[in-house]
Amino acid sequence: MGSWVIGPAPEISELDERAALYRDKRKAMDYVSNWICPGCRKEYEPIKNMLVDLPPFGCVDCGLKNDAAYEWKITQCTLNGISLDFKTYDQKLEPHCTLYAITAVIDCTRRLEGAQKGFVFSAPFDINEMVETYNKRTGFKLGNEPQDKLYETYDNCPIVMEVLKSDGIAISIGASDVTTTPVPRLKIRSYFRVDPKDVLYITRLLAGGFPVVAGIRHGFLFNYLSDGQYYCAPTCENTSDAHAVALIGCGVGSNGNKTETFYKVRNSHGIKAHSHYQKREFGGDFIVWSSDVTDVWGLYLAQHEC
């Protein structure tokens, strides 16, 4: 598989439409205050979104950035009374972070789409089977693809996306007789790439119900992160060893002497990764600064009933 078809990302009009349809069916910690630009005194209302209303990013006239602090994440929201939280996956020691990050985004998106209709979609995925499917379909070994076959020589995300578009990921059906009962599979309809520097658009995607896959550079201290802790990635420009994660929320905080947007991150190292004593050593989600994100990918699911 040496080619891929990267589709269009959601338009702002689509995000606005989702906000109009579902804002009254959610429960979230909205940012509710208007912001008055200290430079030109122009007043801005919060940005309305499907899952949470966000503070204005800045002034379109004089360019000043809004430094009001806030934070939220999809997993703390409910839609039609249904929690949008989803499981934390565990890739163990395998170099399969891209597949696991995409699976987390698929899981979260599936739960979101189900909640829109008042349903809970939570049947488990068979990721091990997906690894075998990927290897057979591409002729590569997941996580060890030839460099010249990767997107920009380092990113296997579109290759994984193409297999998920053609084959889908299997859904575990328990003790059913797989010889007579077809294994249901959930496919993606299309996928898209987002400029990681377009922070405002990424925050709107997240608030509009589009969790995304992101690449971050990780160093030795990454494994010692605790739940809710800020991660400052290595400053090297090398992206060949970037780690794929799912972005599930955002906020604004103080990064040294500047105000910066950050993202809430769900990793795929199991339920005890990024542990915290207040959770009795169980783990959680950590935080990464927007400037430390190297790549951002999103997806649309195909029509499904699972």
PDB file of C-alpha atoms in Angstrom:
ATOM      1  CA  MET A   1       0.000   0.000   0.000  1.00  0.00           C
ATOM      2  CA  GLY A   2       1.974   2.962  -1.266  1.00  0.00           C
ATOM      3  CA  SER A   3      -0.688   5.663  -1.666  1.00  0.00           C
ATOM      4  CA  TRP A   4      -3.329   7.351   0.432  1.00  0.00           C
ATOM      5  CA  VAL A   5      -6.253   9.686  -0.065  1.00  0.00           C
ATOM      6  CA  ILE A   6      -6.378  12.479   2.494  1.00  0.00           C
ATOM      7  CA  GLY A   7      -9.864  13.960   2.617  1.00  0.00           C
ATOM      8  CA  PRO A   8     -11.106  17.431   3.554  1.00  0.00           C
ATOM      9  CA  ALA A   9     -11.301  18.532   7.172  1.00  0.00           C
ATOM     10  CA  PRO A  10     -14.610  19.801   8.631  1.00  0.00           C
ATOM     11  CA  GLU A  11     -15.604  23.313   7.633  1.00  0.00           C
ATOM     12  CA  ILE A  12     -16.335  25.880  10.336  1.00  0.00           C
ATOM     13  CA  SER A  13     -19.929  25.904   9.069  1.00  0.00           C
ATOM     14  CA  GLU A  14     -20.198  22.184   9.947  1.00  0.00           C
ATOM     15  CA  LEU A  15     -18.925  22.854  13.463  1.00  0.00           C
ATOM     16  CA  ASP A  16     -21.433  25.697  13.837  1.00  0.00           C
ATOM     17  CA  GLU A  17     -24.246  23.413  12.643  1.00  0.00           C
ATOM     18  CA  ARG A  18     -23.310  20.728  15.184  1.00  0.00           C
ATOM     19  CA  ALA A  19     -23.359  23.380  17.903  1.00  0.00           C
ATOM     20  CA  ALA A  20     -26.835  24.505  16.913  1.00  0.00           C
ATOM     21  CA  LEU A  21     -28.157  20.925  16.903  1.00  0.00           C
ATOM     22  CA  TYR A  22     -26.728  19.591  20.154  1.00  0.00           C
ATOM     23  CA  ARG A  23     -25.846  22.411  22.579  1.00  0.00           C
ATOM     24  CA  ASP A  24     -29.128  22.017  24.465  1.00  0.00           C
ATOM     25  CA  LYS A  25     -28.564  18.243  24.887  1.00  0.00           C
ATOM     26  CA  ARG A  26     -25.207  18.376  26.612  1.00  0.00           C
ATOM     27  CA  LYS A  27     -23.761  18.952  30.040  1.00  0.00           C
ATOM     28  CA  ALA A  28     -20.393  20.690  30.108  1.00  0.00           C
ATOM     29  CA  MET A  29     -18.385  23.383  31.869  1.00  0.00           C
ATOM     30  CA  ASP A  30     -18.957  26.243  29.430  1.00  0.00           C
ATOM     31  CA  TYR A  31     -16.855  29.372  29.335  1.00  0.00           C
ATOM     32  CA  VAL A  32     -19.668  31.885  29.793  1.00  0.00           C
ATOM     33  CA  SER A  33     -18.049  35.332  30.071  1.00  0.00           C
ATOM     34  CA  ASN A  34     -17.757  37.811  27.244  1.00  0.00           C
ATOM     35  CA  TRP A  35     -14.250  39.069  26.543  1.00  0.00           C
ATOM     36  CA  ILE A  36     -13.414  42.714  25.960  1.00  0.00           C
ATOM     37  CA  CYS A  37     -10.200  43.255  24.058  1.00  0.00           C
ATOM     38  CA  PRO A  38      -7.925  45.441  26.218  1.00  0.00           C
ATOM     39  CA  GLY A  39      -6.455  47.011  23.085  1.00  0.00           C
ATOM     40  CA  CYS A  40      -9.442  48.210  21.073  1.00  0.00           C
ATOM     41  CA  ARG A  41     -12.252  47.524  23.588  1.00  0.00           C
ATOM     42  CA  LYS A  42     -14.192  45.362  21.154  1.00  0.00           C
ATOM     43  CA  GLU A  43     -16.419  42.840  22.924  1.00  0.00           C
ATOM     44  CA  TYR A  44     -16.578  39.148  21.982  1.00  0.00           C
ATOM     45  CA  GLU A  45     -18.996  36.430  23.057  1.00  0.00           C
ATOM     46  CA  PRO A  46     -17.856  32.879  23.855  1.00  0.00           C
ATOM     47  CA  ILE A  47     -17.477  30.602  20.819  1.00  0.00           C
ATOM     48  CA  LYS A  48     -20.451  28.242  20.683  1.00  0.00           C
ATOM     49  CA  ASN A  49     -19.648  24.574  20.066  1.00  0.00           C
ATOM     50  CA  MET A  50     -21.318  21.183  20.208  1.00  0.00           C
ATOM     51  CA  LEU A  51     -19.685  20.047  23.460  1.00  0.00           C
ATOM     52  CA  VAL A  52     -18.485  23.184  25.242  1.00  0.00           C
ATOM     53  CA  ASP A  53     -18.451  26.940  24.645  1.00  0.00           C
ATOM     54  CA  LEU A  54     -14.895  28.298  24.484  1.00  0.00           C
ATOM     55  CA  PRO A  55     -13.492  31.749  25.237  1.00  0.00           C
ATOM     56  CA  PRO A  56     -12.719  33.938  22.221  1.00  0.00           C
ATOM     57  CA  PHE A  57      -9.223  33.164  20.970  1.00  0.00           C
ATOM     58  CA  GLY A  58      -8.269  36.790  20.411  1.00  0.00           C
ATOM     59  CA  CYS A  59      -9.191  40.040  18.732  1.00  0.00           C
ATOM     60  CA  VAL A  60      -9.643  39.918  14.963  1.00  0.00           C
ATOM     61  CA  ASP A  61      -9.093  43.693  14.700  1.00  0.00           C
ATOM     62  CA  CYS A  62      -5.959  44.434  16.707  1.00  0.00           C
ATOM     63  CA  GLY A  63      -4.586  40.893  17.003  1.00  0.00           C
ATOM     64  CA  LEU A  64      -4.316  40.708  20.788  1.00  0.00           C
ATOM     65  CA  LYS A  65      -4.644  37.172  22.175  1.00  0.00           C
ATOM     66  CA  ASN A  66      -7.091  36.329  24.952  1.00  0.00           C
ATOM     67  CA  ASP A  67      -5.090  34.939  27.894  1.00  0.00           C
ATOM     68  CA  ALA A  68      -8.100  33.917  30.011  1.00  0.00           C
ATOM     69  CA  ALA A  69      -7.424  30.517  31.598  1.00  0.00           C
ATOM     70  CA  TYR A  70      -9.805  27.599  31.040  1.00  0.00           C
ATOM     71  CA  GLU A  71      -9.668  23.823  30.528  1.00  0.00           C
ATOM     72  CA  TRP A  72     -12.012  21.009  29.633  1.00  0.00           C
ATOM     73  CA  LYS A  73     -12.023  17.555  28.014  1.00  0.00           C
ATOM     74  CA  ILE A  74     -14.504  15.401  26.142  1.00  0.00           C
ATOM     75  CA  THR A  75     -14.425  12.621  28.727  1.00  0.00           C
ATOM     76  CA  GLN A  76     -15.930  14.930  31.357  1.00  0.00           C
ATOM     77  CA  CYS A  77     -18.913  15.806  29.148  1.00  0.00           C
ATOM     78  CA  THR A  78     -22.285  14.151  28.741  1.00  0.00           C
ATOM     79  CA  LEU A  79     -24.601  14.256  25.729  1.00  0.00           C
ATOM     80  CA  ASN A  80     -28.256  13.240  26.041  1.00  0.00           C
ATOM     81  CA  GLY A  81     -27.360  12.092  29.548  1.00  0.00           C
ATOM     82  CA  ILE A  82     -24.674   9.690  28.266  1.00  0.00           C
ATOM     83  CA  SER A  83     -21.084   9.958  29.473  1.00  0.00           C
ATOM     84  CA  LEU A  84     -18.542  10.474  26.709  1.00  0.00           C
ATOM     85  CA  ASP A  85     -15.720   8.809  28.630  1.00  0.00           C
ATOM     86  CA  PHE A  86     -14.090   5.796  27.013  1.00  0.00           C
ATOM     87  CA  LYS A  87     -11.496   3.186  27.897  1.00  0.00           C
ATOM     88  CA  THR A  88      -7.748   3.697  28.145  1.00  0.00           C
ATOM     89  CA  TYR A  89      -5.950   1.317  25.810  1.00  0.00           C
ATOM     90  CA  ASP A  90      -2.654  -0.480  26.375  1.00  0.00           C
ATOM     91  CA  GLN A  91      -0.193  -1.053  23.539  1.00  0.00           C
ATOM     92  CA  LYS A  92       2.214  -2.679  26.010  1.00  0.00           C
ATOM     93  CA  LEU A  93       5.759  -2.652  24.624  1.00  0.00           C
ATOM     94  CA  GLU A  94       4.746  -2.885  20.976  1.00  0.00           C
ATOM     95  CA  PRO A  95       5.474  -0.001  18.543  1.00  0.00           C
ATOM     96  CA  HIS A  96       1.770   0.280  17.772  1.00  0.00           C
ATOM     97  CA  CYS A  97       0.997   3.722  19.190  1.00  0.00           C
ATOM     98  CA  THR A  98      -0.505   5.021  15.925  1.00  0.00           C
ATOM     99  CA  LEU A  99      -3.090   2.240  15.724  1.00  0.00           C
ATOM    100  CA  TYR A 100      -3.944   2.566  19.405  1.00  0.00           C
ATOM    101  CA  ALA A 101      -4.282   6.352  19.213  1.00  0.00           C
ATOM    102  CA  ILE A 102      -6.554   6.058  16.165  1.00  0.00           C
ATOM    103  CA  THR A 103      -8.580   3.351  17.931  1.00  0.00           C
ATOM    104  CA  ALA A 104      -9.045   5.687  20.896  1.00  0.00           C
ATOM    105  CA  VAL A 105     -10.297   8.415  18.549  1.00  0.00           C
ATOM    106  CA  ILE A 106     -12.631   5.930  16.829  1.00  0.00           C
ATOM    107  CA  ASP A 107     -13.928   4.771  20.211  1.00  0.00           C
ATOM    108  CA  CYS A 108     -14.542   8.319  21.394  1.00  0.00           C
ATOM    109  CA  THR A 109     -16.179   9.297  18.086  1.00  0.00           C
ATOM    110  CA  ARG A 110     -18.388   6.189  18.152  1.00  0.00           C
ATOM    111  CA  ARG A 111     -19.536   7.081  21.659  1.00  0.00           C
ATOM    112  CA  LEU A 112     -20.246  10.661  20.578  1.00  0.00           C
ATOM    113  CA  GLU A 113     -22.280   9.571  17.578  1.00  0.00           C
ATOM    114  CA  GLY A 114     -24.206   7.072  19.664  1.00  0.00           C
ATOM    115  CA  ALA A 115     -24.959   9.669  22.338  1.00  0.00           C
ATOM    116  CA  GLN A 116     -26.372  11.989  19.674  1.00  0.00           C
ATOM    117  CA  LYS A 117     -29.079   9.335  19.127  1.00  0.00           C
ATOM    118  CA  GLY A 118     -29.418   8.398  22.801  1.00  0.00           C
ATOM    119  CA  PHE A 119     -27.482   5.132  22.526  1.00  0.00           C
ATOM    120  CA  VAL A 120     -24.350   3.795  24.202  1.00  0.00           C
ATOM    121  CA  PHE A 121     -21.889   2.178  21.781  1.00  0.00           C
ATOM    122  CA  SER A 122     -19.159   0.440  23.753  1.00  0.00           C
ATOM    123  CA  ALA A 123     -18.542  -3.063  22.357  1.00  0.00           C
ATOM    124  CA  PRO A 124     -14.782  -3.787  22.594  1.00  0.00           C
ATOM    125  CA  PHE A 125     -12.474  -3.723  19.593  1.00  0.00           C
ATOM    126  CA  ASP A 126     -10.186  -6.594  18.674  1.00  0.00           C
ATOM    127  CA  ILE A 127      -6.961  -4.632  18.207  1.00  0.00           C
ATOM    128  CA  ASN A 128      -4.751  -7.719  17.991  1.00  0.00           C
ATOM    129  CA  GLU A 129      -6.758  -8.865  14.992  1.00  0.00           C
ATOM    130  CA  MET A 130      -6.383  -5.386  13.515  1.00  0.00           C
ATOM    131  CA  VAL A 131      -2.601  -5.640  13.770  1.00  0.00           C
ATOM    132  CA  GLU A 132      -2.713  -8.908  11.795  1.00  0.00           C
ATOM    133  CA  THR A 133      -5.052  -7.355   9.230  1.00  0.00           C
ATOM    134  CA  TYR A 134      -2.730  -4.382   8.802  1.00  0.00           C
ATOM    135  CA  ASN A 135       0.329  -6.577   8.312  1.00  0.00           C
ATOM    136  CA  LYS A 136      -1.437  -8.764   5.731  1.00  0.00           C
ATOM    137  CA  ARG A 137      -3.018  -5.865   3.855  1.00  0.00           C
ATOM    138  CA  THR A 138       0.129  -3.732   3.596  1.00  0.00           C
ATOM    139  CA  GLY A 139       2.872  -6.334   3.594  1.00  0.00           C
ATOM    140  CA  PHE A 140       4.567  -4.290   6.327  1.00  0.00           C
ATOM    141  CA  LYS A 141       5.008  -4.917  10.018  1.00  0.00           C
ATOM    142  CA  LEU A 142       3.102  -2.314  12.013  1.00  0.00           C
ATOM    143  CA  GLY A 143       5.523   0.151  13.538  1.00  0.00           C
ATOM    144  CA  ASN A 144       8.419  -1.015  11.363  1.00  0.00           C
ATOM    145  CA  GLU A 145       7.385   0.186   7.913  1.00  0.00           C
ATOM    146  CA  PRO A 146      10.029   1.134   5.303  1.00  0.00           C
ATOM    147  CA  GLN A 147      10.875   4.809   5.682  1.00  0.00           C
ATOM    148  CA  ASP A 148      10.208   5.580   2.032  1.00  0.00           C
ATOM    149  CA  LYS A 149       6.615   4.307   2.415  1.00  0.00           C
ATOM    150  CA  LEU A 150       5.758   6.664   5.279  1.00  0.00           C
ATOM    151  CA  TYR A 151       4.082  10.051   5.051  1.00  0.00           C
ATOM    152  CA  GLU A 152       6.917  12.632   4.913  1.00  0.00           C
ATOM    153  CA  THR A 153       9.290   9.707   5.664  1.00  0.00           C
ATOM    154  CA  TYR A 154       8.240   9.278   9.308  1.00  0.00           C
ATOM    155  CA  ASP A 155       4.455   9.080   9.794  1.00  0.00           C
ATOM    156  CA  ASN A 156       2.499   5.830   9.298  1.00  0.00           C
ATOM    157  CA  CYS A 157      -0.850   7.380  10.265  1.00  0.00           C
ATOM    158  CA  PRO A 158      -2.326   7.589   6.729  1.00  0.00           C
ATOM    159  CA  ILE A 159      -1.329   3.986   6.036  1.00  0.00           C
ATOM    160  CA  VAL A 160      -3.207   2.825   9.133  1.00  0.00           C
ATOM    161  CA  MET A 161      -6.131   5.049   8.181  1.00  0.00           C
ATOM    162  CA  GLU A 162      -6.304   3.507   4.695  1.00  0.00           C
ATOM    163  CA  VAL A 163      -6.515  -0.003   6.150  1.00  0.00           C
ATOM    164  CA  LEU A 164      -9.234   1.138   8.557  1.00  0.00           C
ATOM    165  CA  LYS A 165     -11.082   2.638   5.595  1.00  0.00           C
ATOM    166  CA  SER A 166     -10.883  -0.531   3.508  1.00  0.00           C
ATOM    167  CA  ASP A 167     -11.074  -3.257   6.162  1.00  0.00           C
ATOM    168  CA  GLY A 168     -12.260  -1.597   9.372  1.00  0.00           C
ATOM    169  CA  ILE A 169     -11.489  -2.742  12.894  1.00  0.00           C
ATOM    170  CA  ALA A 170     -13.090  -5.926  14.206  1.00  0.00           C
ATOM    171  CA  ILE A 171     -15.544  -5.754  17.086  1.00  0.00           C
ATOM    172  CA  SER A 172     -15.285  -8.558  19.624  1.00  0.00           C
ATOM    173  CA  ILE A 173     -18.423 -10.710  19.700  1.00  0.00           C
ATOM    174  CA  GLY A 174     -17.545 -12.948  22.618  1.00  0.00           C
ATOM    175  CA  ALA A 175     -18.341 -16.655  22.395  1.00  0.00           C
ATOM    176  CA  SER A 176     -20.286 -16.472  19.119  1.00  0.00           C
ATOM    177  CA  ASP A 177     -19.428 -19.010  16.449  1.00  0.00           C
ATOM    178  CA  VAL A 178     -17.281 -16.957  14.077  1.00  0.00           C
ATOM    179  CA  THR A 179     -17.662 -19.638  11.395  1.00  0.00           C
ATOM    180  CA  THR A 180     -21.363 -18.846  11.069  1.00  0.00           C
ATOM    181  CA  THR A 181     -21.575 -15.319  12.478  1.00  0.00           C
ATOM    182  CA  PRO A 182     -19.716 -12.656  10.473  1.00  0.00           C
ATOM    183  CA  VAL A 183     -17.418 -10.545  12.640  1.00  0.00           C
ATOM    184  CA  PRO A 184     -18.753  -6.974  12.605  1.00  0.00           C
ATOM    185  CA  ARG A 185     -16.213  -4.335  11.625  1.00  0.00           C
ATOM    186  CA  LEU A 186     -16.266  -0.593  12.080  1.00  0.00           C
ATOM    187  CA  LYS A 187     -14.759   1.374   9.194  1.00  0.00           C
ATOM    188  CA  ILE A 188     -13.804   4.989   8.779  1.00  0.00           C
ATOM    189  CA  ARG A 189     -15.308   6.926   5.886  1.00  0.00           C
ATOM    190  CA  SER A 190     -12.430   9.356   5.415  1.00  0.00           C
ATOM    191  CA  TYR A 191      -9.578  11.014   7.260  1.00  0.00           C
ATOM    192  CA  PHE A 192      -7.944  14.425   7.165  1.00  0.00           C
ATOM    193  CA  ARG A 193      -4.780  16.216   8.225  1.00  0.00           C
ATOM    194  CA  VAL A 194      -4.700  19.487  10.164  1.00  0.00           C
ATOM    195  CA  ASP A 195      -1.891  22.017  10.380  1.00  0.00           C
ATOM    196  CA  PRO A 196      -0.609  21.638  13.979  1.00  0.00           C
ATOM    197  CA  LYS A 197       0.020  25.395  14.052  1.00  0.00           C
ATOM    198  CA  ASP A 198      -3.680  26.134  13.498  1.00  0.00           C
ATOM    199  CA  VAL A 199      -4.396  25.995  17.217  1.00  0.00           C
ATOM    200  CA  LEU A 200      -7.710  27.850  17.095  1.00  0.00           C
ATOM    201  CA  TYR A 201      -9.105  25.400  14.545  1.00  0.00           C
ATOM    202  CA  ILE A 202      -7.916  22.384  16.545  1.00  0.00           C
ATOM    203  CA  THR A 203      -9.616  23.682  19.699  1.00  0.00           C
ATOM    204  CA  ARG A 204     -12.809  24.122  17.715  1.00  0.00           C
ATOM    205  CA  LEU A 205     -12.540  20.602  16.313  1.00  0.00           C
ATOM    206  CA  LEU A 206     -12.240  19.182  19.823  1.00  0.00           C
ATOM    207  CA  ALA A 207     -15.116  21.283  21.173  1.00  0.00           C
ATOM    208  CA  GLY A 208     -17.128  20.366  18.087  1.00  0.00           C
ATOM    209  CA  GLY A 209     -16.915  16.648  18.806  1.00  0.00           C
ATOM    210  CA  PHE A 210     -13.856  15.709  16.752  1.00  0.00           C
ATOM    211  CA  PRO A 211     -11.148  14.102  18.912  1.00  0.00           C
ATOM    212  CA  VAL A 212      -7.921  13.877  16.932  1.00  0.00           C
ATOM    213  CA  VAL A 213      -4.704  11.891  16.712  1.00  0.00           C
ATOM    214  CA  ALA A 214      -1.510  13.838  17.376  1.00  0.00           C
ATOM    215  CA  GLY A 215       2.205  13.199  17.332  1.00  0.00           C
ATOM    216  CA  ILE A 216       4.430  14.442  20.151  1.00  0.00           C
ATOM    217  CA  ARG A 217       8.161  14.149  20.658  1.00  0.00           C
ATOM    218  CA  HIS A 218       8.873  12.164  23.785  1.00  0.00           C
ATOM    219  CA  GLY A 219      11.974  11.827  25.878  1.00  0.00           C
ATOM    220  CA  PHE A 220      13.145   9.969  28.966  1.00  0.00           C
ATOM    221  CA  LEU A 221      10.925  11.892  31.411  1.00  0.00           C
ATOM    222  CA  PHE A 222       7.755  11.060  29.486  1.00  0.00           C
ATOM    223  CA  ASN A 223       7.248   7.801  31.403  1.00  0.00           C
ATOM    224  CA  TYR A 224       7.270   9.667  34.728  1.00  0.00           C
ATOM    225  CA  LEU A 225       4.338  11.947  33.931  1.00  0.00           C
ATOM    226  CA  SER A 226       1.466  11.951  36.423  1.00  0.00           C
ATOM    227  CA  ASP A 227      -2.233  12.436  35.798  1.00  0.00           C
ATOM    228  CA  GLY A 228      -2.923  16.077  34.928  1.00  0.00           C
ATOM    229  CA  GLN A 229       0.757  16.997  34.674  1.00  0.00           C
ATOM    230  CA  TYR A 230       2.127  19.268  31.962  1.00  0.00           C
ATOM    231  CA  TYR A 231       4.615  17.653  29.605  1.00  0.00           C
ATOM    232  CA  CYS A 232       7.350  19.731  27.998  1.00  0.00           C
ATOM    233  CA  ALA A 233       8.621  17.810  25.000  1.00  0.00           C
ATOM    234  CA  PRO A 234      12.303  17.708  23.971  1.00  0.00           C
ATOM    235  CA  THR A 235      13.304  20.728  21.897  1.00  0.00           C
ATOM    236  CA  CYS A 236      14.988  18.675  19.168  1.00  0.00           C
ATOM    237  CA  GLU A 237      13.470  18.890  15.704  1.00  0.00           C
ATOM    238  CA  ASN A 238      13.594  15.138  15.133  1.00  0.00           C
ATOM    239  CA  THR A 239      10.091  13.742  14.544  1.00  0.00           C
ATOM    240  CA  SER A 240      11.128  10.227  13.538  1.00  0.00           C
ATOM    241  CA  ASP A 241      10.397   8.880  17.024  1.00  0.00           C
ATOM    242  CA  ALA A 242       7.223  10.880  17.658  1.00  0.00           C
ATOM    243  CA  HIS A 243       4.649   9.135  19.843  1.00  0.00           C
ATOM    244  CA  ALA A 244       1.008   9.075  18.698  1.00  0.00           C
ATOM    245  CA  VAL A 245      -1.695   9.992  21.216  1.00  0.00           C
ATOM    246  CA  ALA A 246      -5.343  11.084  21.225  1.00  0.00           C
ATOM    247  CA  LEU A 247      -6.193  14.730  21.911  1.00  0.00           C
ATOM    248  CA  ILE A 248      -9.453  14.917  23.864  1.00  0.00           C
ATOM    249  CA  GLY A 249      -9.567  18.441  25.285  1.00  0.00           C
ATOM    250  CA  CYS A 250      -7.826  21.780  25.548  1.00  0.00           C
ATOM    251  CA  GLY A 251      -7.236  24.856  27.663  1.00  0.00           C
ATOM    252  CA  VAL A 252      -5.040  27.886  28.189  1.00  0.00           C
ATOM    253  CA  GLY A 253      -2.278  28.147  30.764  1.00  0.00           C
ATOM    254  CA  SER A 254       1.077  29.738  31.542  1.00  0.00           C
ATOM    255  CA  ASN A 255       4.019  28.105  29.804  1.00  0.00           C
ATOM    256  CA  GLY A 256       7.008  29.811  31.365  1.00  0.00           C
ATOM    257  CA  ASN A 257       6.679  33.519  30.682  1.00  0.00           C
ATOM    258  CA  LYS A 258       3.987  33.214  28.019  1.00  0.00           C
ATOM    259  CA  THR A 259       0.341  32.193  27.774  1.00  0.00           C
ATOM    260  CA  GLU A 260      -0.250  29.191  25.545  1.00  0.00           C
ATOM    261  CA  THR A 261      -2.966  26.756  24.530  1.00  0.00           C
ATOM    262  CA  PHE A 262      -2.543  23.200  25.735  1.00  0.00           C
ATOM    263  CA  TYR A 263      -4.255  19.911  24.904  1.00  0.00           C
ATOM    264  CA  LYS A 264      -5.569  17.166  27.163  1.00  0.00           C
ATOM    265  CA  VAL A 265      -4.053  13.860  26.076  1.00  0.00           C
ATOM    266  CA  ARG A 266      -5.137  10.236  26.436  1.00  0.00           C
ATOM    267  CA  ASN A 267      -2.229   7.858  26.054  1.00  0.00           C
ATOM    268  CA  SER A 268      -2.215   4.135  25.232  1.00  0.00           C
ATOM    269  CA  HIS A 269       0.008   2.759  27.976  1.00  0.00           C
ATOM    270  CA  GLY A 270      -2.710   1.221  30.148  1.00  0.00           C
ATOM    271  CA  ILE A 271      -4.835   2.281  33.105  1.00  0.00           C
ATOM    272  CA  LYS A 272      -1.892   2.664  35.472  1.00  0.00           C
ATOM    273  CA  ALA A 273       0.239   4.876  33.237  1.00  0.00           C
ATOM    274  CA  HIS A 274       0.621   8.465  34.445  1.00  0.00           C
ATOM    275  CA  SER A 275      -0.492   7.370  37.898  1.00  0.00           C
ATOM    276  CA  HIS A 276      -1.474   9.689  40.733  1.00  0.00           C
ATOM    277  CA  TYR A 277      -1.615   9.009  44.467  1.00  0.00           C
ATOM    278  CA  GLN A 278      -5.099  10.515  44.707  1.00  0.00           C
ATOM    279  CA  LYS A 279      -6.276   7.816  42.294  1.00  0.00           C
ATOM    280  CA  ARG A 280      -4.652   5.051  44.336  1.00  0.00           C
ATOM    281  CA  GLU A 281      -1.883   4.759  41.770  1.00  0.00           C
ATOM    282  CA  PHE A 282      -4.236   4.486  38.817  1.00  0.00           C
ATOM    283  CA  GLY A 283      -3.403   6.702  35.868  1.00  0.00           C
ATOM    284  CA  GLY A 284      -5.112   9.362  33.843  1.00  0.00           C
ATOM    285  CA  ASP A 285      -4.659  11.927  31.112  1.00  0.00           C
ATOM    286  CA  PHE A 286      -1.774  14.361  30.849  1.00  0.00           C
ATOM    287  CA  ILE A 287      -1.309  17.759  29.213  1.00  0.00           C
ATOM    288  CA  VAL A 288       0.877  18.805  26.273  1.00  0.00           C
ATOM    289  CA  TRP A 289       1.543  22.321  25.001  1.00  0.00           C
ATOM    290  CA  SER A 290       0.253  23.087  21.520  1.00  0.00           C
ATOM    291  CA  SER A 291       3.746  24.079  20.383  1.00  0.00           C
ATOM    292  CA  ASP A 292       4.975  20.535  21.142  1.00  0.00           C
ATOM    293  CA  VAL A 293       2.530  18.797  18.785  1.00  0.00           C
ATOM    294  CA  THR A 294       4.080  17.679  15.492  1.00  0.00           C
ATOM    295  CA  ASP A 295       1.137  16.255  13.523  1.00  0.00           C
ATOM    296  CA  VAL A 296      -2.651  16.223  13.782  1.00  0.00           C
ATOM    297  CA  TRP A 297      -5.048  13.817  12.046  1.00  0.00           C
ATOM    298  CA  GLY A 298      -8.825  13.437  12.288  1.00  0.00           C
ATOM    299  CA  LEU A 299     -11.410  11.109  10.858  1.00  0.00           C
ATOM    300  CA  TYR A 300     -15.034  10.506   9.968  1.00  0.00           C
ATOM    301  CA  LEU A 301     -16.653   7.155  10.747  1.00  0.00           C
ATOM    302  CA  ALA A 302     -18.591   5.221   8.139  1.00  0.00           C
ATOM    303  CA  GLN A 303     -22.232   4.531   8.963  1.00  0.00           C
ATOM    304  CA  HIS A 304     -22.463   1.898  11.659  1.00  0.00           C
ATOM    305  CA  GLU A 305     -24.723   0.259  14.222  1.00  0.00           C
ATOM    306  CA  CYS A 306     -22.134  -0.645  16.842  1.00  0.00           C
TER     307      CYS A 306
END
